[in-house]
Short mmCIF file of C-alpha atoms and ligand atoms in Angstrom, two decimals:
data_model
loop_
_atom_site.label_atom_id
_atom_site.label_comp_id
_atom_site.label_asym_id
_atom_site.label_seq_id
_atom_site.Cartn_x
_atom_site.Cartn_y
_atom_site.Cartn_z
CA UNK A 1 -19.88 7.88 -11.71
CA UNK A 2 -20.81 4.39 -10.34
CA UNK A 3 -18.84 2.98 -7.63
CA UNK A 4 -18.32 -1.16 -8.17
CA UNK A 5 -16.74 -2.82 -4.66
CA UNK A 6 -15.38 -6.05 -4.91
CA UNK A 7 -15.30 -8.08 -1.50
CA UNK A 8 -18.33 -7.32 0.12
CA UNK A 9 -16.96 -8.15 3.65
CA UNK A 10 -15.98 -5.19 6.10
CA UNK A 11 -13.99 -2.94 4.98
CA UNK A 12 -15.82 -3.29 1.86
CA UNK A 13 -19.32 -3.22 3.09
CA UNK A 14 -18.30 0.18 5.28
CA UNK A 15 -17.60 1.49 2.28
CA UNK A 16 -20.90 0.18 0.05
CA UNK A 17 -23.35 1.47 2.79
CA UNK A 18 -21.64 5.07 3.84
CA UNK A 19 -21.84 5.66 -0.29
CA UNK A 20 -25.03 3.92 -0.80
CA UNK A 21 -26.27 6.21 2.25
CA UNK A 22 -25.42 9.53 0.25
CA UNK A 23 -27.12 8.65 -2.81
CA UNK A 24 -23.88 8.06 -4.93
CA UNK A 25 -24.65 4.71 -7.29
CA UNK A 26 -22.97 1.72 -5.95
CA UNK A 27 -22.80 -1.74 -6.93
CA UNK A 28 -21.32 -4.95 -5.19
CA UNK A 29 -20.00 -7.63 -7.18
CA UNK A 30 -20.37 -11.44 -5.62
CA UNK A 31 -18.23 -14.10 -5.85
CA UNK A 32 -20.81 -16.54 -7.05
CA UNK A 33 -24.57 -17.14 -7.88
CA UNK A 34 -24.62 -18.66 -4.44
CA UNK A 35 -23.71 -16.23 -3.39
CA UNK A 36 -25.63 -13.38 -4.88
CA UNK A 37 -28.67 -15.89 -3.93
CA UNK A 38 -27.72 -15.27 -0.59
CA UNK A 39 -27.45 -11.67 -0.49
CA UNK A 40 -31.13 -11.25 -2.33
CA UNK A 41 -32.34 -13.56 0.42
CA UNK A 42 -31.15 -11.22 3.11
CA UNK A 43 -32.54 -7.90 1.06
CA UNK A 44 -29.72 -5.85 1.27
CA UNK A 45 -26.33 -5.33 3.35
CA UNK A 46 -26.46 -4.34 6.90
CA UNK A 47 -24.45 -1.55 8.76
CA UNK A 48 -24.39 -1.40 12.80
CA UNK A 49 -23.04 1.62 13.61
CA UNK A 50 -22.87 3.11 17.59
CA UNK A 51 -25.09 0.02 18.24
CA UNK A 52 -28.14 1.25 15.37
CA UNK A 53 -28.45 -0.96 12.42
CA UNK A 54 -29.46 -0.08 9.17
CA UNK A 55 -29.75 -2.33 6.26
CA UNK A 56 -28.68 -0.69 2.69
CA UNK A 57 -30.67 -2.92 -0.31
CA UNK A 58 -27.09 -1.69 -2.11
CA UNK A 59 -27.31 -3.86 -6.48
CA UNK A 60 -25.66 -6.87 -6.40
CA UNK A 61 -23.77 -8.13 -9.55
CA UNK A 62 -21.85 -10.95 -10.68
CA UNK A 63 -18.31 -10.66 -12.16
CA UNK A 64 -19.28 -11.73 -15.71
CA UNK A 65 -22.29 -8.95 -15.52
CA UNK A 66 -21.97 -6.85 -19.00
CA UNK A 67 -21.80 -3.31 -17.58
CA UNK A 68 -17.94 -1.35 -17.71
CA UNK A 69 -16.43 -0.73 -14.58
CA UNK A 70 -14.91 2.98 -14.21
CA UNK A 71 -13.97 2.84 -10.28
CA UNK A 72 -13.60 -0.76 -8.41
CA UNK A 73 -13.04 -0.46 -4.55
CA UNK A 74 -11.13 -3.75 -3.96
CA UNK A 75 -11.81 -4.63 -0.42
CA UNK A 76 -10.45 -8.44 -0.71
CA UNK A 77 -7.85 -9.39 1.46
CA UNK A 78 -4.32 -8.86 0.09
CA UNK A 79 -4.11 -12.67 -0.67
CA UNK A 80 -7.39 -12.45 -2.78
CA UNK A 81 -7.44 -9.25 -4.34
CA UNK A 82 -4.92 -9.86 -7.42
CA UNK A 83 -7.37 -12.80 -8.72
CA UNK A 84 -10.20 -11.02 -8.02
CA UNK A 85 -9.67 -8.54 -9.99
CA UNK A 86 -8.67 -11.07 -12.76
CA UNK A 87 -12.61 -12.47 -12.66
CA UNK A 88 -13.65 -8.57 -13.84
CA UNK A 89 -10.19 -7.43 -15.67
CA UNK A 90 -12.55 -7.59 -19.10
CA UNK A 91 -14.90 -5.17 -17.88
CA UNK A 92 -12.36 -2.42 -16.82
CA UNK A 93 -12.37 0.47 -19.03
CA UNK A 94 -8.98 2.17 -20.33
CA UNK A 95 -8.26 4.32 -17.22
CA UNK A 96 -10.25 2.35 -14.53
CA UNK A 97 -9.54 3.19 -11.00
CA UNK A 98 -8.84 0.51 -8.46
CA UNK A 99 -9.25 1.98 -5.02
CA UNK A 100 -6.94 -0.96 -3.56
CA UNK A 101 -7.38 -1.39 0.38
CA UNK A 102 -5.18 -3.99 1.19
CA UNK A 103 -3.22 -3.64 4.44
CA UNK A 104 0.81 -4.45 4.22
CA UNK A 105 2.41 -4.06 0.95
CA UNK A 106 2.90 -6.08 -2.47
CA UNK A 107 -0.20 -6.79 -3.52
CA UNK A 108 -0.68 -3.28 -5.02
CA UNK A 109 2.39 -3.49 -6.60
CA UNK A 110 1.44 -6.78 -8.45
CA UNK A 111 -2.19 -5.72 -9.60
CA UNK A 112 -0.62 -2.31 -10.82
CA UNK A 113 1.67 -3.52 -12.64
CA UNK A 114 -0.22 -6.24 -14.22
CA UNK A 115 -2.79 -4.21 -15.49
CA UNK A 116 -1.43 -0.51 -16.09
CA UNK A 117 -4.21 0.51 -18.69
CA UNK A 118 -5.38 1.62 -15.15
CA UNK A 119 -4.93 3.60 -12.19
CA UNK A 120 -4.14 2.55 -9.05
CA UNK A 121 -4.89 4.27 -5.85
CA UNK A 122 -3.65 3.01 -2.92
CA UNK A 123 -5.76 3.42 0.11
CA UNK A 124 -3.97 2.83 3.80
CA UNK A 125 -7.05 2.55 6.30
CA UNK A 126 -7.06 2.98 10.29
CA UNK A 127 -11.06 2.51 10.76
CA UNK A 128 -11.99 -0.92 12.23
CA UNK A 129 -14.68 -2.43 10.90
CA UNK A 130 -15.93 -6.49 11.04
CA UNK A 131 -18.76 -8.96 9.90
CA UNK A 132 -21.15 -9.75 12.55
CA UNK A 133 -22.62 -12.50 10.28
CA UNK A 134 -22.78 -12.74 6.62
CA UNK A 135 -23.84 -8.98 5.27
CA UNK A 136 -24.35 -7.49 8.17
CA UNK A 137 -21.13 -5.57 9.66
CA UNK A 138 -20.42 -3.68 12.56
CA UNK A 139 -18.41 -0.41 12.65
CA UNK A 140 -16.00 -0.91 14.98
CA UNK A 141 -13.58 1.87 15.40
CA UNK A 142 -13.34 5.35 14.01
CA UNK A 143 -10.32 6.21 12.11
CA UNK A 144 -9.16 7.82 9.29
CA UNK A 145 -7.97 6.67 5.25
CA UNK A 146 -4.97 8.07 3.70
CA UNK A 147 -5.03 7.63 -0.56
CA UNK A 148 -2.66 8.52 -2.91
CA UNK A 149 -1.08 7.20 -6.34
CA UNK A 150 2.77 6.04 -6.26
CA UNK A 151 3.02 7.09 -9.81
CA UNK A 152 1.09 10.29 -10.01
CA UNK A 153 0.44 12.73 -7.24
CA UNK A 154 -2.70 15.07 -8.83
CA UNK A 155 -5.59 14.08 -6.58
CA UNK A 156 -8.76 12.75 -8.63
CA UNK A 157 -11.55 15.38 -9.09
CA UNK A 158 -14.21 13.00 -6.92
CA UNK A 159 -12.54 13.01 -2.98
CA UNK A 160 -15.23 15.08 -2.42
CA UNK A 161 -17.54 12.15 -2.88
CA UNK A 162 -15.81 10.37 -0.19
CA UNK A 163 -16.77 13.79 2.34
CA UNK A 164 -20.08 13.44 1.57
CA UNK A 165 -19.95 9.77 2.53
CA UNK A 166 -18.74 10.89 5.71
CA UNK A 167 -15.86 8.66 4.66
CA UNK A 168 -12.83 10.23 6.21
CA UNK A 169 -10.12 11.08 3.94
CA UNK A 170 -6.95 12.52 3.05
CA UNK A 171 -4.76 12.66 -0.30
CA UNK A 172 -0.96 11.24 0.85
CA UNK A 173 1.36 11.66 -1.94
CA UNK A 174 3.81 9.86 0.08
CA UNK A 175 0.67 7.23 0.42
CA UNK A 176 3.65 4.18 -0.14
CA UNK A 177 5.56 5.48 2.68
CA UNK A 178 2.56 5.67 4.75
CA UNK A 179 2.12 2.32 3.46
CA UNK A 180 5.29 0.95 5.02
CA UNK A 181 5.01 2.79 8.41
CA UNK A 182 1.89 1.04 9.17
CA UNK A 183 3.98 -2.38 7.99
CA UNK A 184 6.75 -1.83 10.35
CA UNK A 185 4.22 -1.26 13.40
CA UNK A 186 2.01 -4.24 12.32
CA UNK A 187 5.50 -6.13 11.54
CA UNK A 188 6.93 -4.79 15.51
CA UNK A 189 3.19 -5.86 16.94
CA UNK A 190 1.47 -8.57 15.53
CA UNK A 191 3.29 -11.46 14.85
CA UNK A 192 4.69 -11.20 18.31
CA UNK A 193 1.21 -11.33 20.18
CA UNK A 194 0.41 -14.17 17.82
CA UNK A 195 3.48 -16.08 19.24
CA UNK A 196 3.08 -14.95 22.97
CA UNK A 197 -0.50 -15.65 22.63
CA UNK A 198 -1.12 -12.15 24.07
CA UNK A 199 -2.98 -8.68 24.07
CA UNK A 200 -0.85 -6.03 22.56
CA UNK A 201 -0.70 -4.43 25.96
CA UNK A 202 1.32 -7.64 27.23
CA UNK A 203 4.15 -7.74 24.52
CA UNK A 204 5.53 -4.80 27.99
CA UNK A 205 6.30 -8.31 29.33
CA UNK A 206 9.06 -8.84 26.05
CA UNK A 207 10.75 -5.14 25.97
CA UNK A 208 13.86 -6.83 24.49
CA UNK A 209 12.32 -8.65 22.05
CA UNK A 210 9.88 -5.40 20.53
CA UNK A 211 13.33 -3.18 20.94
CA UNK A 212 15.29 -5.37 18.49
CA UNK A 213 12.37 -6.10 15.74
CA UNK A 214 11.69 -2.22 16.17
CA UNK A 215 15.76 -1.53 15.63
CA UNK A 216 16.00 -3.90 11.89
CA UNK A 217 12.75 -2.51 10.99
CA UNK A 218 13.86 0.96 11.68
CA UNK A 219 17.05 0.00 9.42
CA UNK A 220 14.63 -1.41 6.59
CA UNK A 221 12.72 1.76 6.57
CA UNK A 222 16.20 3.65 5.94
CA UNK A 223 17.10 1.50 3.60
CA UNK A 224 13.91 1.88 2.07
CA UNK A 225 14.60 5.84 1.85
CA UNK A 226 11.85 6.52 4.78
CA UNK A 227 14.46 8.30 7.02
CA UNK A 228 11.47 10.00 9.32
CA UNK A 229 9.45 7.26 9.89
CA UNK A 230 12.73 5.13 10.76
CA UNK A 231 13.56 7.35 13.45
CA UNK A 232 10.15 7.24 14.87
CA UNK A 233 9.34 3.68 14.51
CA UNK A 234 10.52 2.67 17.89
CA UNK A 235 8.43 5.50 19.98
CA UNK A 236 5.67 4.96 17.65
CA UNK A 237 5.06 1.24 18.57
CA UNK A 238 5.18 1.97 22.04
CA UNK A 239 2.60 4.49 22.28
CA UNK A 240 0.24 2.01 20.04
CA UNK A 241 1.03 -0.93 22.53
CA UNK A 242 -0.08 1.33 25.17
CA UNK A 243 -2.89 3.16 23.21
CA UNK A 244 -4.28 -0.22 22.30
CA UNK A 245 -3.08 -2.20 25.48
CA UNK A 246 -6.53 -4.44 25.78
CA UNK A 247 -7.15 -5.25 22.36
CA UNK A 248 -5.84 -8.37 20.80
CA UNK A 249 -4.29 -7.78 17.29
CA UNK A 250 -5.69 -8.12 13.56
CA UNK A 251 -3.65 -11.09 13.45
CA UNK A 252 -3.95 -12.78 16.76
CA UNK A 253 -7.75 -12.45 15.98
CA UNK A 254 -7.01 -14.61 12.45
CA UNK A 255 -5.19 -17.14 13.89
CA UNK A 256 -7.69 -17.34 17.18
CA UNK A 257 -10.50 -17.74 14.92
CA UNK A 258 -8.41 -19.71 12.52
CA UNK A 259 -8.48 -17.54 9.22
CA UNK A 260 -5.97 -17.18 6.62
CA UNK A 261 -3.39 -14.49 8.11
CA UNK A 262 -1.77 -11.44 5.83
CA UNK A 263 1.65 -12.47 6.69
CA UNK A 264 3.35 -12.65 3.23
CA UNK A 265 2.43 -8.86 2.70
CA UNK A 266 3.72 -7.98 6.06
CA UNK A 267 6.70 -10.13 7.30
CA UNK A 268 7.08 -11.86 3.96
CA UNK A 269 7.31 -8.41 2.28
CA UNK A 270 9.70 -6.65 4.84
CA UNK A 271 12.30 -9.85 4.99
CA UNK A 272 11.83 -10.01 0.72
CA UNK A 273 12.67 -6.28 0.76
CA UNK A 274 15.58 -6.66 3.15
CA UNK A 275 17.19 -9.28 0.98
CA UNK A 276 16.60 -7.54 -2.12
CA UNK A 277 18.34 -4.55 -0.16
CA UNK A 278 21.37 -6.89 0.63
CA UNK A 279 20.39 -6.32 4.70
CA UNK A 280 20.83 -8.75 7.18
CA UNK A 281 18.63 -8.51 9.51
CA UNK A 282 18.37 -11.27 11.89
CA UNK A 283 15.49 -10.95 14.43
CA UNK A 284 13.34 -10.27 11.94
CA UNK A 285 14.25 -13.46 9.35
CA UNK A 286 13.88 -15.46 12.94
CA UNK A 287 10.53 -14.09 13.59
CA UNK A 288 9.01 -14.96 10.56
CA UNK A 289 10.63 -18.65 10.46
CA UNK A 290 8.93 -18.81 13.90
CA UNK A 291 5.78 -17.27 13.25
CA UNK A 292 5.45 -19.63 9.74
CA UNK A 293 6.17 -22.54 12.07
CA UNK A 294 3.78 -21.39 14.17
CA UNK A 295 1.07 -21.34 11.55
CA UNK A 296 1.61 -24.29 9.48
CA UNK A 297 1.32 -26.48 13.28
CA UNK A 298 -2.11 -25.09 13.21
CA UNK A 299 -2.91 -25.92 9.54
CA UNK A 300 -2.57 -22.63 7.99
CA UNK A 301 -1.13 -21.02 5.11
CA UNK A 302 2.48 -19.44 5.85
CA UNK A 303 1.78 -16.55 3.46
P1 NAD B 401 -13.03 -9.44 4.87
O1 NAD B 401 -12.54 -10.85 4.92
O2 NAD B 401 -14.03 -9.01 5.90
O3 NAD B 401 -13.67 -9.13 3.44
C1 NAD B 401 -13.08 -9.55 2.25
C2 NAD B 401 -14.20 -9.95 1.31
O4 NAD B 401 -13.66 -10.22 0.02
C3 NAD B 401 -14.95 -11.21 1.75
O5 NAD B 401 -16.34 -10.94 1.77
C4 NAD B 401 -14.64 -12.22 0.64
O6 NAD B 401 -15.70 -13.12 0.40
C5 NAD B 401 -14.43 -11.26 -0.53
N1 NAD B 401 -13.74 -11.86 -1.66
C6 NAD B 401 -12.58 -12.56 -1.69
N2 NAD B 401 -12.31 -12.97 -2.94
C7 NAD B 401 -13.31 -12.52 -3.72
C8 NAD B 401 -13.61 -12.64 -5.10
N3 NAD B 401 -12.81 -13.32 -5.93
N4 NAD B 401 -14.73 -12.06 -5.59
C9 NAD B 401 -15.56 -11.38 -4.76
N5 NAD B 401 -15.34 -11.24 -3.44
C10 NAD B 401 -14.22 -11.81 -2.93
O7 NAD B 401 -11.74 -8.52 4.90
P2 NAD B 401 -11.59 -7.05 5.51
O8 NAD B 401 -11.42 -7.14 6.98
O9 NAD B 401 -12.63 -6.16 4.97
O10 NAD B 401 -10.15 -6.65 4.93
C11 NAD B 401 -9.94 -6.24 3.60
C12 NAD B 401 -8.56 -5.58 3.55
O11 NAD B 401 -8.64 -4.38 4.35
C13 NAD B 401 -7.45 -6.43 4.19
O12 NAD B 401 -6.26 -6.27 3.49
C14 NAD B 401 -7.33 -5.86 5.60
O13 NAD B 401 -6.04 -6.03 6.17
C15 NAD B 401 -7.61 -4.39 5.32
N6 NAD B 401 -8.08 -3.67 6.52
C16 NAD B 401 -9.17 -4.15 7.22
C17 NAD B 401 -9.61 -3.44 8.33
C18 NAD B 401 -10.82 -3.91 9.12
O14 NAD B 401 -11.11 -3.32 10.17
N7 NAD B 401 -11.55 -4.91 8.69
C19 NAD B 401 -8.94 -2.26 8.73
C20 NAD B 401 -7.85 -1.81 7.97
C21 NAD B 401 -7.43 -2.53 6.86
O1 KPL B 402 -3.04 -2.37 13.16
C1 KPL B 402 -3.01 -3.08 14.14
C2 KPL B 402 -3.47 -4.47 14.01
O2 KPL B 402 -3.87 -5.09 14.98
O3 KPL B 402 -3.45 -4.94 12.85
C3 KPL B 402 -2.42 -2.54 15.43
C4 KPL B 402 -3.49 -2.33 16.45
C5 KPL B 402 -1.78 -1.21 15.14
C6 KPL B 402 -1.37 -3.45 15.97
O4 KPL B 402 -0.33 -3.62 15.05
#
């Protein structure tokens, strides 16, 4: 079955070229006919991997092409991907799978339940992966993607695809707790090397301050019925500081370079969830006033 990926960027174009590369049909749909002018011009999308490039002349589409789409990758960033699925929504067939790989949480729940003639598979992704220059993307860091389907566990018949990708995979049919962990981490790291202005490795300089956000996210998971991952939030963030001491994080990299940050499906998710869970949880309300602060003195969206 053809593969369509919307949001030909890195995550997206990872994906394109590793299924391009084992012969399985893939097409990329373009924002624009700027666009898809663009990507003609430069014959193709480009994959560096371990320093080799290799360019993949992967179809191109528009949105309003005619062909039916029977698996979309969605690859846009969690602020995006809910509208860009509207531009194709007429071209899904009954039973379309969107292979949603949106880090934090809340944007899957919006697109599935706004169009549940499909099915949604949500994909939580550790490989690293960014755009050199338009269509030409480096493969940054090994890693590993968890998928799995909130509403039904059975795995689809086609993982096997993804294997002979070389795509890493596993089936999680606890994919939304998985989901959540990597939330609280990304809720206990990011935001807090954004406001120190630090690598991750630093935030050792603010123990009290990581010990309290890990303590009301620990109580969100809980509440959240994610008793396991509670208990091990505050050891796990540790051991990633450390393990990833020298690197600066996703988000401090937005804000450096002055992108649009995922904070409404990270913060802005965990404090809506606490609220709707009747939790008051006070360090982590403050860091997100602080962090939205933060943002909007720099001229960029606080969600
Ligand atoms: P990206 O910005 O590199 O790519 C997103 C692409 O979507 C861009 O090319 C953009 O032009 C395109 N897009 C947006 N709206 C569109 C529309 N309406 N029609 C067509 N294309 C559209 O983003 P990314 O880094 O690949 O991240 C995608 C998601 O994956 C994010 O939620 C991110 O948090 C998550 N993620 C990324 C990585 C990584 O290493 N890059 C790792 C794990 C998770
Ligand atoms: O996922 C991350 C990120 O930077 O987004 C880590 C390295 C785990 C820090 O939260």
């Amino acid at each position: 079955m053809n593969w369509h990926v919307l949001g030909a960027g890195s995550l997206g174009g990872l994906w394109a070229a590793r299924l391009a590369r084992a012969g399985i049909s893939v097409h990329l749909i373009l924002r624009n006919s700027e666009r898809l002018a663009a990507y003609r011009a430069a014959s193709g999308l480009t994959l560096v991997e371990d320093g080799h490039a290799s360019l993949f002349p992967i179809a191109a589409q528009l949105p309003n092409a005619a062909t039916p789409i029977r698996r979309l990758l969605v690859a846009c960033k969690a602020y995006d991907a809910e509208e860009a699925i509207a531009q194709v929504a007429h071209r899904l067939v009954p039973g379309a799978e969107l292979l949603l790989l949106q880090n934090g949480l809340g944007a899957q729940q919006a697109i599935a339940a706004r169009w549940p003639q499909t099915r949604c598979l949500f994909v939580s992704s550790t490989e690293g992966a960014y755009r050199e220059a338009d269509w030409r993307v480096v493969f940054a860091g090994r890693g590993h993607n968890w998928l799995g389907d909130p509403q039904d566990a059975a795995a689809p018949d086609w993982l096997q695809q993804l294997d002979d990708a070389g795509i890493p995979q596993t089936w999680s049919p606890d994919i939304t707790a998985r989901l959540w962990q990597k939330l609280a981490l990304n809720c206990a790291i990011n935001p807090l090397t954004v406001l120190h202005d630090c690598r991750n490795g630093e935030l050792g300089e603010h123990p009290a301050e990581v010990d309290a956000l890990c303590a009301e996210l620990s109580e969100l998971l809980q509440a959240n019925g994610l008793a396991e991952a509670a208990s091990t939030l505050h050891d796990r963030v540790w051991q990633v500081i450390d393990a990833t001491a020298g690197n600066y994080s996703s988000m401090h990299q937005d804000v450096h370079q002055h992108r649009r940050t995922e904070v409404g499906y990270l913060l802005g998710h965990a404090c809506a969830s606490a609220e709707r869970l009747g939790l008051e949880l006070p360090a982590l309300h403050e860091l997100h006033q602080r962090l939205r602060r933060h943002l909007a003195a720099r001229g960029l969206p606080q969600d």
